[in-house]
Tab-separated table of C-alpha atoms in Angstrom:
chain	number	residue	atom	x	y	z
A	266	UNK	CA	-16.253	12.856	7.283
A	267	UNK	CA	-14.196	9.985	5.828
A	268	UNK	CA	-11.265	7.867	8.410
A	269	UNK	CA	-8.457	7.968	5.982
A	270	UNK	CA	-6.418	4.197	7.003
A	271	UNK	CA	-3.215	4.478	5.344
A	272	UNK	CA	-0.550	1.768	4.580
A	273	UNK	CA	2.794	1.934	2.899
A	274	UNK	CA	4.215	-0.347	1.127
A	275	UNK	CA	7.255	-2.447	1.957
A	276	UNK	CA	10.240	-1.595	4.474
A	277	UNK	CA	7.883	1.803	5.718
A	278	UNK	CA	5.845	2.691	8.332
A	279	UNK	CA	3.324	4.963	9.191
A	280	UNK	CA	6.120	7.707	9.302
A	281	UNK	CA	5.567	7.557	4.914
A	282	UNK	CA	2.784	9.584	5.188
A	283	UNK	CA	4.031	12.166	7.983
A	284	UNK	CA	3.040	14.842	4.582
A	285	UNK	CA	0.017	13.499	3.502
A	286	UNK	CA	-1.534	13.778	7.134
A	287	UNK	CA	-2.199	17.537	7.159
A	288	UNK	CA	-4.111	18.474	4.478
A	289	UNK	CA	-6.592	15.356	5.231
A	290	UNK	CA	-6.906	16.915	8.729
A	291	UNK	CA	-7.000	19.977	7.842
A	292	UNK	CA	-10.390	19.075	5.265
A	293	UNK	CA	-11.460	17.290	9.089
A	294	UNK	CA	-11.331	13.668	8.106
A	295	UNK	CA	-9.876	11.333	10.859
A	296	UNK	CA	-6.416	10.073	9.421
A	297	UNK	CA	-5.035	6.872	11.190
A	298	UNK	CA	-1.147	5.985	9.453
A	299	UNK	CA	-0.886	2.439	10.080
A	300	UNK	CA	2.485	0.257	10.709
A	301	UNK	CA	2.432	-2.935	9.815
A	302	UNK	CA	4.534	-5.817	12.014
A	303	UNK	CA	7.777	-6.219	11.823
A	304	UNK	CA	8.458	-2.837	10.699
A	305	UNK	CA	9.787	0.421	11.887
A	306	UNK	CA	8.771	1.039	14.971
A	307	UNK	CA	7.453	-2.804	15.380
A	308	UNK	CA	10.504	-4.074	14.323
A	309	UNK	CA	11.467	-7.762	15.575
A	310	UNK	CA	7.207	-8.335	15.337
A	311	UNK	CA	6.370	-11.666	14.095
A	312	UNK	CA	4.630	-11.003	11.105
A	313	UNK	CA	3.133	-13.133	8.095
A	314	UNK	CA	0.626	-12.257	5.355
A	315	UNK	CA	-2.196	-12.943	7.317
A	316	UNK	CA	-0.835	-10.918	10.259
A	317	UNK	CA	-0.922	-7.734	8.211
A	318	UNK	CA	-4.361	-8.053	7.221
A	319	UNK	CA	-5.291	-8.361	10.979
A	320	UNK	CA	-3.343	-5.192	11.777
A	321	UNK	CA	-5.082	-3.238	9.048
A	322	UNK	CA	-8.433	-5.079	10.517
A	323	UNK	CA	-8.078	-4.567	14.295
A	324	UNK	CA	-7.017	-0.484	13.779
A	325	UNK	CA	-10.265	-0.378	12.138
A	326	UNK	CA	-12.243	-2.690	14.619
A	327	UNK	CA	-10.125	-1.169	17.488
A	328	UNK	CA	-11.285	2.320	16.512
A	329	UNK	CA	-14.250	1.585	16.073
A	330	UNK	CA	-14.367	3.367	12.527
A	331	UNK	CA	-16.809	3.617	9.797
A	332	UNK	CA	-16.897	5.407	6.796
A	333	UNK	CA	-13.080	4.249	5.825
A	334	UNK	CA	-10.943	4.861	2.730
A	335	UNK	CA	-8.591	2.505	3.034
A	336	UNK	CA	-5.390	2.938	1.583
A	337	UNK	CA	-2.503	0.724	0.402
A	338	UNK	CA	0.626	1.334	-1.641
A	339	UNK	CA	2.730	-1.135	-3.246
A	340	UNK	CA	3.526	-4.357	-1.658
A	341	UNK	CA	0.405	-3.081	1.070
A	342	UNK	CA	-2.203	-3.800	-1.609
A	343	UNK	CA	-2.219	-6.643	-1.055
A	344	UNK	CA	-3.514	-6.808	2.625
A	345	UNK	CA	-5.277	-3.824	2.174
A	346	UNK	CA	-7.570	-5.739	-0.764
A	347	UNK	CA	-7.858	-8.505	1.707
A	348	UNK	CA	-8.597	-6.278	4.911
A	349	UNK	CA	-11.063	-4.647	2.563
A	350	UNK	CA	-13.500	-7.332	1.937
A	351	UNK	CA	-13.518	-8.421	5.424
A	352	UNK	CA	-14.745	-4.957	7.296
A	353	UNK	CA	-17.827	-5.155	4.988
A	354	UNK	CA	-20.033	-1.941	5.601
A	355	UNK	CA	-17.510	-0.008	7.475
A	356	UNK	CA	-15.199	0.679	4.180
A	357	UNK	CA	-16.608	3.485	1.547
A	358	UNK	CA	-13.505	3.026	-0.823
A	359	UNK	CA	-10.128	1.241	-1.242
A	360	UNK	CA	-7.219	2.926	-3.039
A	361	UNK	CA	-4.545	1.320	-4.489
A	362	UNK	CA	-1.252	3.511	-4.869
A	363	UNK	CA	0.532	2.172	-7.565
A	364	UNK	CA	0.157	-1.393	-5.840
A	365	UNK	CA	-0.130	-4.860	-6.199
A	366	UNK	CA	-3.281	-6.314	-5.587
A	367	UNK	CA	-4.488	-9.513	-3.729
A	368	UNK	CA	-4.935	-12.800	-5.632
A	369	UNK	CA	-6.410	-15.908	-4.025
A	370	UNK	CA	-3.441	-18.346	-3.246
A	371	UNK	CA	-0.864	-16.359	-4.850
A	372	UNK	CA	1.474	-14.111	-2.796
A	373	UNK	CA	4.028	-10.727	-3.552
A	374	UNK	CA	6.698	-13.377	-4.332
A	375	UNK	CA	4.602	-15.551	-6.953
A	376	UNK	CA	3.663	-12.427	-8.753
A	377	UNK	CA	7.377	-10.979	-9.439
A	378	UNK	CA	8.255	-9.729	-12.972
A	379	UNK	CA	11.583	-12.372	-12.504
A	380	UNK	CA	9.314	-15.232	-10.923
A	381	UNK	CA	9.371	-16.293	-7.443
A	382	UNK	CA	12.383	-17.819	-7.312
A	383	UNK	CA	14.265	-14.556	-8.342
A	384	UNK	CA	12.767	-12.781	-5.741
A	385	UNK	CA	13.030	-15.607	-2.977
A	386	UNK	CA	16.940	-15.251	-4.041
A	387	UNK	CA	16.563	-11.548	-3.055
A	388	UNK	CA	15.930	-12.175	0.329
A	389	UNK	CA	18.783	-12.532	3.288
A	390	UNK	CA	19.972	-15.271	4.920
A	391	UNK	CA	17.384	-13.682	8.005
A	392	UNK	CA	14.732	-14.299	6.070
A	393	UNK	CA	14.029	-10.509	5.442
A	394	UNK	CA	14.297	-8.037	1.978
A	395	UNK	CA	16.554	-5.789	2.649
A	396	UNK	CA	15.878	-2.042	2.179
A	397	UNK	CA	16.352	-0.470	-1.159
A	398	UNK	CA	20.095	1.605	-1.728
A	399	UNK	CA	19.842	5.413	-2.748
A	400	UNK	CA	20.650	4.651	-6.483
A	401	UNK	CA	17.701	2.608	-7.126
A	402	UNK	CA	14.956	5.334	-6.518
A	403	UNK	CA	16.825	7.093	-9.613
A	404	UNK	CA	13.921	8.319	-12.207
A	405	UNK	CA	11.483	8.447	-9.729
A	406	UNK	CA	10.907	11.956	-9.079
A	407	UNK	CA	12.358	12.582	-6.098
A	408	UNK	CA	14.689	15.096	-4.866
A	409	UNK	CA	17.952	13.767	-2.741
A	410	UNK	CA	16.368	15.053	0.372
A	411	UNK	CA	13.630	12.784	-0.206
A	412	UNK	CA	15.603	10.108	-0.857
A	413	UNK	CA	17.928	10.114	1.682
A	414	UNK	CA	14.411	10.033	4.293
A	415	UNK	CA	13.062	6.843	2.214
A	416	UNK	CA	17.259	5.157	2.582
A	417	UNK	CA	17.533	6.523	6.346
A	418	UNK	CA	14.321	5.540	7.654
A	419	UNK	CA	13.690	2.098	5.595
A	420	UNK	CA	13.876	-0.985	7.470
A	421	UNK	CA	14.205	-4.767	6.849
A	422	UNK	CA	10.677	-6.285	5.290
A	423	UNK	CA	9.533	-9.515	6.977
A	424	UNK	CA	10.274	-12.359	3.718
A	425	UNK	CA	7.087	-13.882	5.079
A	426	UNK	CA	4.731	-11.496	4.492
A	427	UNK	CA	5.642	-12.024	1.023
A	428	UNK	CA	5.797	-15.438	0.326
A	429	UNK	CA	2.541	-16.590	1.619
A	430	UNK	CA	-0.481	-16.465	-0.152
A	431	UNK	CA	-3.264	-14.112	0.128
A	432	UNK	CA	-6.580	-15.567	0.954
A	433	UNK	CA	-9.844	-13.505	-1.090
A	434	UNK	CA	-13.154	-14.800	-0.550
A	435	UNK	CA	-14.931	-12.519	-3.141
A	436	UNK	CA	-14.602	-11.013	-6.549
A	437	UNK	CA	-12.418	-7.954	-6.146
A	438	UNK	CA	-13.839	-6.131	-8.621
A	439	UNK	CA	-17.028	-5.903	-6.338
A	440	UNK	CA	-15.213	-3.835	-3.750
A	441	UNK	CA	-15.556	0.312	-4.846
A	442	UNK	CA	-11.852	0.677	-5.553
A	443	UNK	CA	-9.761	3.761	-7.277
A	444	UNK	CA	-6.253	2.921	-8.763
A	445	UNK	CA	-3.951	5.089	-8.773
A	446	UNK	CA	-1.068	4.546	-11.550
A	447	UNK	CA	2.072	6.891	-11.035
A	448	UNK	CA	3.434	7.283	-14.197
A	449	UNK	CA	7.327	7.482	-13.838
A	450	UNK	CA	7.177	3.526	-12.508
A	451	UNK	CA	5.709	2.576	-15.900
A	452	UNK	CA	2.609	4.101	-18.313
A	453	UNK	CA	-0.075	1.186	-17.516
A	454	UNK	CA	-0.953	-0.777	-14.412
A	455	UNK	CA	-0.430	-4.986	-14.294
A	456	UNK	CA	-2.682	-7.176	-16.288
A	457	UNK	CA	-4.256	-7.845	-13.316
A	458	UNK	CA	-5.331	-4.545	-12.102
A	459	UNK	CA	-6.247	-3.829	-15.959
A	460	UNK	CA	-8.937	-6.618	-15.985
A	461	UNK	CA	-10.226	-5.480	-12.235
A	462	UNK	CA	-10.397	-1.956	-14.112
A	463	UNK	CA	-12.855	-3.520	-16.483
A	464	UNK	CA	-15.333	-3.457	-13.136
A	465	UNK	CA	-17.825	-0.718	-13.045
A	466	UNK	CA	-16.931	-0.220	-9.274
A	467	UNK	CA	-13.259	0.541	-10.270
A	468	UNK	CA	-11.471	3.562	-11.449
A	469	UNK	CA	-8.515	4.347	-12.659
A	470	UNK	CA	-6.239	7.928	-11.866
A	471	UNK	CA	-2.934	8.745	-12.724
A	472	UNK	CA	-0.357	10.767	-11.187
A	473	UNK	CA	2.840	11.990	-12.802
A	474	UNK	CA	5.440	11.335	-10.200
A	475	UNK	CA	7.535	7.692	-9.478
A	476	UNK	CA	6.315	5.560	-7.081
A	477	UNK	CA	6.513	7.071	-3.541
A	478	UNK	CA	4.064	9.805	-4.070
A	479	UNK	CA	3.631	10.298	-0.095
A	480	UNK	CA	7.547	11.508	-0.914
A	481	UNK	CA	7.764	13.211	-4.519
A	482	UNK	CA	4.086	14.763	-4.361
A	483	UNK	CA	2.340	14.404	-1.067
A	484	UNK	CA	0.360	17.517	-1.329
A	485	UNK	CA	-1.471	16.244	-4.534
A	486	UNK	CA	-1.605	12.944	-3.256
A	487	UNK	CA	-3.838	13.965	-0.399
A	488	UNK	CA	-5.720	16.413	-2.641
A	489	UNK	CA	-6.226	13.118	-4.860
A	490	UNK	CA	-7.163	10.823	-1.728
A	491	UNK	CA	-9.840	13.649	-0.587
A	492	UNK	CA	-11.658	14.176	-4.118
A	493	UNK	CA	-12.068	9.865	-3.389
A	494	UNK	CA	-13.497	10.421	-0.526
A	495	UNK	CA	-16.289	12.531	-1.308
């Protein structure tokens, strides 16, 4: 049985994937929802890049787990592709979920559609990115229940963690990787991810939802996660 390590993307915490747990349980894989510093329940936690990759490292190490599909979404991709290379035999796959991806000396910030200095200007005085308002999960396919949970439990994201640069020691294509594209948040993944996809190690999977699947479609979500797993 797989240890399913799972990581949301910014302003969440392990309470993203309270839906997806289950039915990975249920199919008797260890599941092991991860929160990152600084964020919900850590909130107030130091945190910079590197300091997420070392929680996503030390829950594996710390467990004592093997046989891992790790799992990032969004802005998480990007420590996840780092803590990936580093647990060496312990990881059997990575999935993205319609992520970014780690690039050696480049950070979240330095790879924004508007450049870095747009995003750096969306960050608060405190140093932090504030939470996303209900309106701007429109056309994402999720109901207003769901997106008053994403609004209600959000919190602050630590600026840090997204303006320092990720550190990768080794072709990422090497790693065994799925990515996961949902469709509503755009037809084709990031020229980056495309040329990974090139790698015979990678593969790609769509889903036809927005961009929080663990929200708008966490039942076939985890029925996508376990078919990677075997």
């Amino acid at each position: 049985m797989a240890d399913f390590v799972l990581v949301a993307g910014a302003w969440l915490g392990s309470w993203a994937w309270d839906e997806v747990v289950p039915p990975l349980r249920a199919a008797g894989h260890g599941t092991h929802p991860l929160t990152l510093s600084g964020l919900a329940e850590k909130r107030g936690v130091p945190a910079g890049q590197q300091t997420h990759v070392q929680d996503i490292v030390d829950e594996i190490e710390s467990c004592d787990l093997r046989d891992v599909v790790l799992v990032g979404h969004s802005y998480s991709g990007i420590p996840v592709g780092q803590a990936a290379e580093r647990i060496g035999e312990r990881l059997t796959r990575v999935v993205f979920v319609d992520s970014e991806v780690p690039v050696d000396g480049e950070s979240f910030a330095s790879g924004w559609w508007q450049g870095r200095a747009a995003f750096e200007a969306l960050l608060a005085d405190d140093g932090y990115w504030p939470p996303l308002g209900a309106a701007e999960f429109d056309g994402q396919g999720l109901t207003d229940e769901q997106v008053t949970r994403l609004v209600e439990g959000a919190t602050p994201h630590p600026g840090a963690t997204l303006t320092e640069p990720a550190v990768v020691t080794r072709p990422l294509g090497d790693l065994p990787a799925t990515y996961v594209k949902c469709l509503l948040d755009g037809p084709e993944p990031n020229d980056t991810v495309a040329k990974l996809l090139t790698s015979d190690r990678w593969r790609l999977v769509t889903m036809a939802t927005g961009h929080w699947p663990m929200f708008s479609q966490p039942t076939e979500l985890a029925r996508l996660l376990l078919a990677e797993a075997s």
